[in-house]
Tab-separated table of C-alpha atoms in Angstrom:
chain	number	residue	atom	x	y	z
U	1	UNK	CA	20.962	22.858	-4.098
U	2	UNK	CA	17.819	24.997	-3.863
U	3	UNK	CA	15.975	22.049	-2.321
U	4	UNK	CA	18.618	21.754	0.433
U	5	UNK	CA	18.377	25.492	1.159
U	6	UNK	CA	14.573	25.281	1.360
U	7	UNK	CA	14.848	22.268	3.655
U	8	UNK	CA	17.237	24.077	6.019
U	9	UNK	CA	14.956	27.127	5.959
U	10	UNK	CA	11.956	24.966	6.914
U	11	UNK	CA	13.900	23.337	9.776
U	12	UNK	CA	14.963	26.791	11.002
U	13	UNK	CA	11.343	28.011	10.939
U	14	UNK	CA	10.202	24.959	12.916
U	15	UNK	CA	12.904	25.485	15.552
U	16	UNK	CA	12.044	29.200	15.847
U	17	UNK	CA	8.361	28.322	16.283
U	18	UNK	CA	9.233	25.807	19.020
U	19	UNK	CA	11.435	28.394	20.769
U	20	UNK	CA	8.927	31.271	20.588
U	21	UNK	CA	5.799	29.217	21.362
U	22	UNK	CA	6.850	26.212	23.474
U	23	UNK	CA	3.308	25.384	24.677
U	24	UNK	CA	1.923	25.183	21.150
U	25	UNK	CA	4.937	23.179	19.991
U	26	UNK	CA	4.568	20.713	22.873
U	27	UNK	CA	0.855	20.223	22.057
U	28	UNK	CA	1.716	19.518	18.406
U	29	UNK	CA	4.481	17.081	19.403
U	30	UNK	CA	2.141	15.340	21.857
U	31	UNK	CA	-0.548	15.007	19.163
U	32	UNK	CA	2.011	13.527	16.743
U	33	UNK	CA	3.252	11.072	19.376
U	34	UNK	CA	-0.320	9.998	20.205
U	35	UNK	CA	-1.149	9.443	16.528
U	36	UNK	CA	2.027	7.362	16.063
U	37	UNK	CA	1.184	5.388	19.210
U	38	UNK	CA	-2.373	4.760	17.959
U	39	UNK	CA	-1.030	3.631	14.575
U	40	UNK	CA	1.465	1.236	16.210
U	41	UNK	CA	-1.256	-0.200	18.454
U	42	UNK	CA	-3.586	-0.745	15.499
U	43	UNK	CA	-0.731	-2.252	13.447
U	44	UNK	CA	0.193	-4.697	16.222
U	45	UNK	CA	-3.471	-5.630	16.692
U	46	UNK	CA	-3.783	-6.487	12.990
U	47	UNK	CA	-0.545	-8.494	13.070
U	48	UNK	CA	-1.827	-10.373	16.126
U	49	UNK	CA	-5.028	-11.294	14.273
U	50	UNK	CA	-2.966	-12.563	11.335
U	51	UNK	CA	-0.729	-14.612	13.650
U	52	UNK	CA	-3.765	-16.129	15.394
U	53	UNK	CA	-5.126	-17.150	12.001
U	54	UNK	CA	-1.788	-18.799	11.190
U	55	UNK	CA	-1.236	-20.690	14.451
U	56	UNK	CA	-4.803	-21.769	15.209
U	57	UNK	CA	-5.374	-25.430	14.565
U	58	UNK	CA	-8.049	-26.867	12.317
U	59	UNK	CA	-11.088	-28.680	13.701
U	60	UNK	CA	-10.859	-32.480	13.222
U	61	UNK	CA	-13.371	-32.582	10.348
U	62	UNK	CA	-11.971	-29.579	8.425
U	63	UNK	CA	-9.593	-29.900	5.463
U	64	UNK	CA	-8.969	-26.249	4.645
U	65	UNK	CA	-9.694	-22.763	6.011
U	66	UNK	CA	-9.267	-19.453	4.152
U	67	UNK	CA	-9.131	-16.292	6.283
U	68	UNK	CA	-8.983	-12.749	4.891
U	69	UNK	CA	-7.639	-9.919	7.070
U	70	UNK	CA	-7.832	-6.650	5.145
U	71	UNK	CA	-5.045	-7.134	2.584
U	72	UNK	CA	-3.761	-10.562	3.683
U	73	UNK	CA	-5.178	-13.953	2.688
U	74	UNK	CA	-4.198	-16.799	5.039
U	75	UNK	CA	-4.839	-20.317	3.717
U	76	UNK	CA	-4.456	-23.280	6.096
U	77	UNK	CA	-4.797	-26.895	5.020
U	78	UNK	CA	-4.327	-30.312	6.532
U	79	UNK	CA	-1.330	-32.270	5.190
U	80	UNK	CA	-1.583	-35.612	6.959
U	81	UNK	CA	-3.287	-36.554	10.216
U	82	UNK	CA	-1.471	-34.039	12.447
U	83	UNK	CA	0.428	-31.677	10.134
U	84	UNK	CA	-1.166	-28.318	9.280
U	85	UNK	CA	0.453	-25.988	6.752
U	86	UNK	CA	-0.354	-22.399	5.910
U	87	UNK	CA	0.439	-19.764	3.308
U	88	UNK	CA	-0.241	-16.034	3.438
U	89	UNK	CA	-0.383	-13.737	0.428
U	90	UNK	CA	-0.909	-10.040	-0.120
U	91	UNK	CA	-4.203	-9.077	-1.776
U	92	UNK	CA	-4.017	-5.740	-3.635
U	93	UNK	CA	-7.092	-3.468	-3.665
U	94	UNK	CA	-7.568	-4.254	-7.363
U	95	UNK	CA	-7.384	-8.032	-6.803
U	96	UNK	CA	-9.978	-10.579	-5.785
U	97	UNK	CA	-10.355	-14.149	-4.535
U	98	UNK	CA	-12.175	-17.095	-6.089
U	99	UNK	CA	-12.876	-20.317	-4.210
U	100	UNK	CA	-13.576	-23.151	-6.653
U	101	UNK	CA	-15.059	-26.535	-5.754
U	102	UNK	CA	-15.112	-29.028	-8.633
U	103	UNK	CA	-18.027	-31.467	-8.877
U	104	UNK	CA	-15.986	-34.567	-9.659
U	105	UNK	CA	-13.410	-33.832	-6.896
U	106	UNK	CA	-15.664	-33.472	-3.853
U	107	UNK	CA	-13.142	-35.188	-1.551
U	108	UNK	CA	-10.458	-32.575	-2.259
U	109	UNK	CA	-10.515	-29.174	-0.530
U	110	UNK	CA	-11.719	-26.215	-2.625
U	111	UNK	CA	-9.117	-24.475	-4.757
U	112	UNK	CA	-8.322	-20.904	-3.687
U	113	UNK	CA	-7.428	-18.605	-6.590
U	114	UNK	CA	-5.948	-15.262	-5.563
U	115	UNK	CA	-5.891	-12.730	-8.391
U	116	UNK	CA	-2.993	-10.449	-7.435
U	117	UNK	CA	-1.991	-9.320	-10.930
U	118	UNK	CA	-3.761	-8.150	-14.053
U	119	UNK	CA	-5.138	-5.152	-15.870
U	120	UNK	CA	-7.340	-2.470	-14.368
U	121	UNK	CA	-8.525	1.062	-15.054
U	122	UNK	CA	-8.415	3.096	-11.851
U	123	UNK	CA	-8.293	6.857	-12.023
U	124	UNK	CA	-6.037	8.512	-9.484
U	125	UNK	CA	-4.211	11.669	-8.609
U	126	UNK	CA	-1.401	13.039	-6.546
U	127	UNK	CA	1.674	15.239	-6.541
U	128	UNK	CA	5.071	14.751	-8.214
U	129	UNK	CA	8.283	16.697	-7.747
U	130	UNK	CA	10.184	17.508	-10.938
U	131	UNK	CA	12.043	20.731	-10.215
U	132	UNK	CA	8.858	21.948	-8.537
U	133	UNK	CA	5.750	20.313	-7.119
U	134	UNK	CA	3.156	19.523	-9.783
U	135	UNK	CA	-0.390	18.179	-9.433
U	136	UNK	CA	-0.929	14.866	-11.198
U	137	UNK	CA	-3.877	13.034	-12.761
U	138	UNK	CA	-3.195	9.453	-13.810
U	139	UNK	CA	-4.715	6.134	-14.786
U	140	UNK	CA	-3.515	2.870	-13.274
U	141	UNK	CA	-3.698	0.248	-16.019
U	142	UNK	CA	-1.750	-2.793	-14.752
U	143	UNK	CA	-0.848	-4.195	-11.333
U	144	UNK	CA	1.244	-6.968	-9.790
U	145	UNK	CA	0.968	-7.351	-6.006
U	146	UNK	CA	2.018	-3.980	-4.551
U	147	UNK	CA	3.371	-2.592	-7.855
U	148	UNK	CA	1.456	-0.819	-10.626
U	149	UNK	CA	1.983	0.788	-14.019
U	150	UNK	CA	0.351	4.166	-14.604
U	151	UNK	CA	-0.030	6.752	-17.339
U	152	UNK	CA	-0.112	10.286	-15.953
U	153	UNK	CA	-0.185	13.912	-16.923
U	154	UNK	CA	0.899	17.081	-15.109
U	155	UNK	CA	0.850	20.737	-16.147
U	156	UNK	CA	4.466	20.411	-17.300
U	157	UNK	CA	4.735	16.936	-18.852
U	158	UNK	CA	3.027	13.603	-19.412
U	159	UNK	CA	4.403	10.089	-19.281
U	160	UNK	CA	4.315	6.614	-17.811
U	161	UNK	CA	5.059	5.701	-14.238
U	162	UNK	CA	5.720	2.913	-11.783
U	163	UNK	CA	4.022	3.004	-8.385
U	164	UNK	CA	4.081	0.911	-5.219
U	165	UNK	CA	1.560	0.637	-2.384
U	166	UNK	CA	3.202	1.679	0.883
U	167	UNK	CA	0.535	0.213	3.176
U	168	UNK	CA	2.996	-2.374	4.515
U	169	UNK	CA	4.979	0.259	6.442
U	170	UNK	CA	2.549	3.205	6.784
U	171	UNK	CA	-0.983	3.428	8.201
U	172	UNK	CA	-2.322	4.869	4.935
U	173	UNK	CA	-4.045	2.082	3.001
U	174	UNK	CA	-4.662	3.859	-0.313
U	175	UNK	CA	-1.351	5.687	-0.742
U	176	UNK	CA	1.348	4.836	-3.289
U	177	UNK	CA	4.816	6.180	-4.000
U	178	UNK	CA	5.271	6.986	-7.688
U	179	UNK	CA	7.992	7.667	-10.227
U	180	UNK	CA	6.882	9.266	-13.489
U	181	UNK	CA	8.950	9.888	-16.606
U	182	UNK	CA	7.978	11.435	-19.906
U	183	UNK	CA	8.312	14.388	-22.239
U	184	UNK	CA	6.952	17.912	-22.041
U	185	UNK	CA	5.151	19.653	-24.874
U	186	UNK	CA	8.486	20.777	-26.406
U	187	UNK	CA	10.026	17.288	-26.393
U	188	UNK	CA	12.232	17.764	-23.310
U	189	UNK	CA	12.560	14.731	-20.994
U	190	UNK	CA	11.339	15.021	-17.384
U	191	UNK	CA	11.444	12.690	-14.403
U	192	UNK	CA	9.402	13.101	-11.248
U	193	UNK	CA	8.898	11.347	-7.912
U	194	UNK	CA	5.817	11.744	-5.771
U	195	UNK	CA	2.766	10.173	-4.206
U	196	UNK	CA	-0.596	9.144	-5.630
U	197	UNK	CA	-3.905	7.764	-4.463
U	198	UNK	CA	-6.808	6.037	-6.176
U	199	UNK	CA	-10.085	7.931	-6.544
């Protein structure tokens, strides 16, 4: 209930600011609209590059092409004289790609191995809300595509968490949404939701 009251109070303060200082409010709104427009333009440009990689044909003497666009790996291969197939996969920041060519299979295209799951040790930090906002320090120790398992500690409690990269629908590439649950120093259970980033 207190959160709803604080939210209404914040909305009221914003509306009062816009009423009392309309020029400043219009400049802020214009800056927000321009940043959203820039993000959409950049997002569409990246999607266009990915689509070009998918629909471009292969040269006649090429069996396979692997293209990497930021966090997307597009693999195209020839399946018959005229048929070209493709597959795209997400590549997490912790992952990597290996292209393997075997000596005794020189006629076959190289094998593309995309490591999008495994164990890691990435230190991170952020903020969680559990009754109040708390700073967080955590360690990411396992990942699978956009999802990760973390162990974190706040001033109030420590525990384990599940996080997800949100770079597929926001312009922020290193930001994750996080849920953290654990016990405080007196044994009381706590649950928090927040955001984190990798250091």
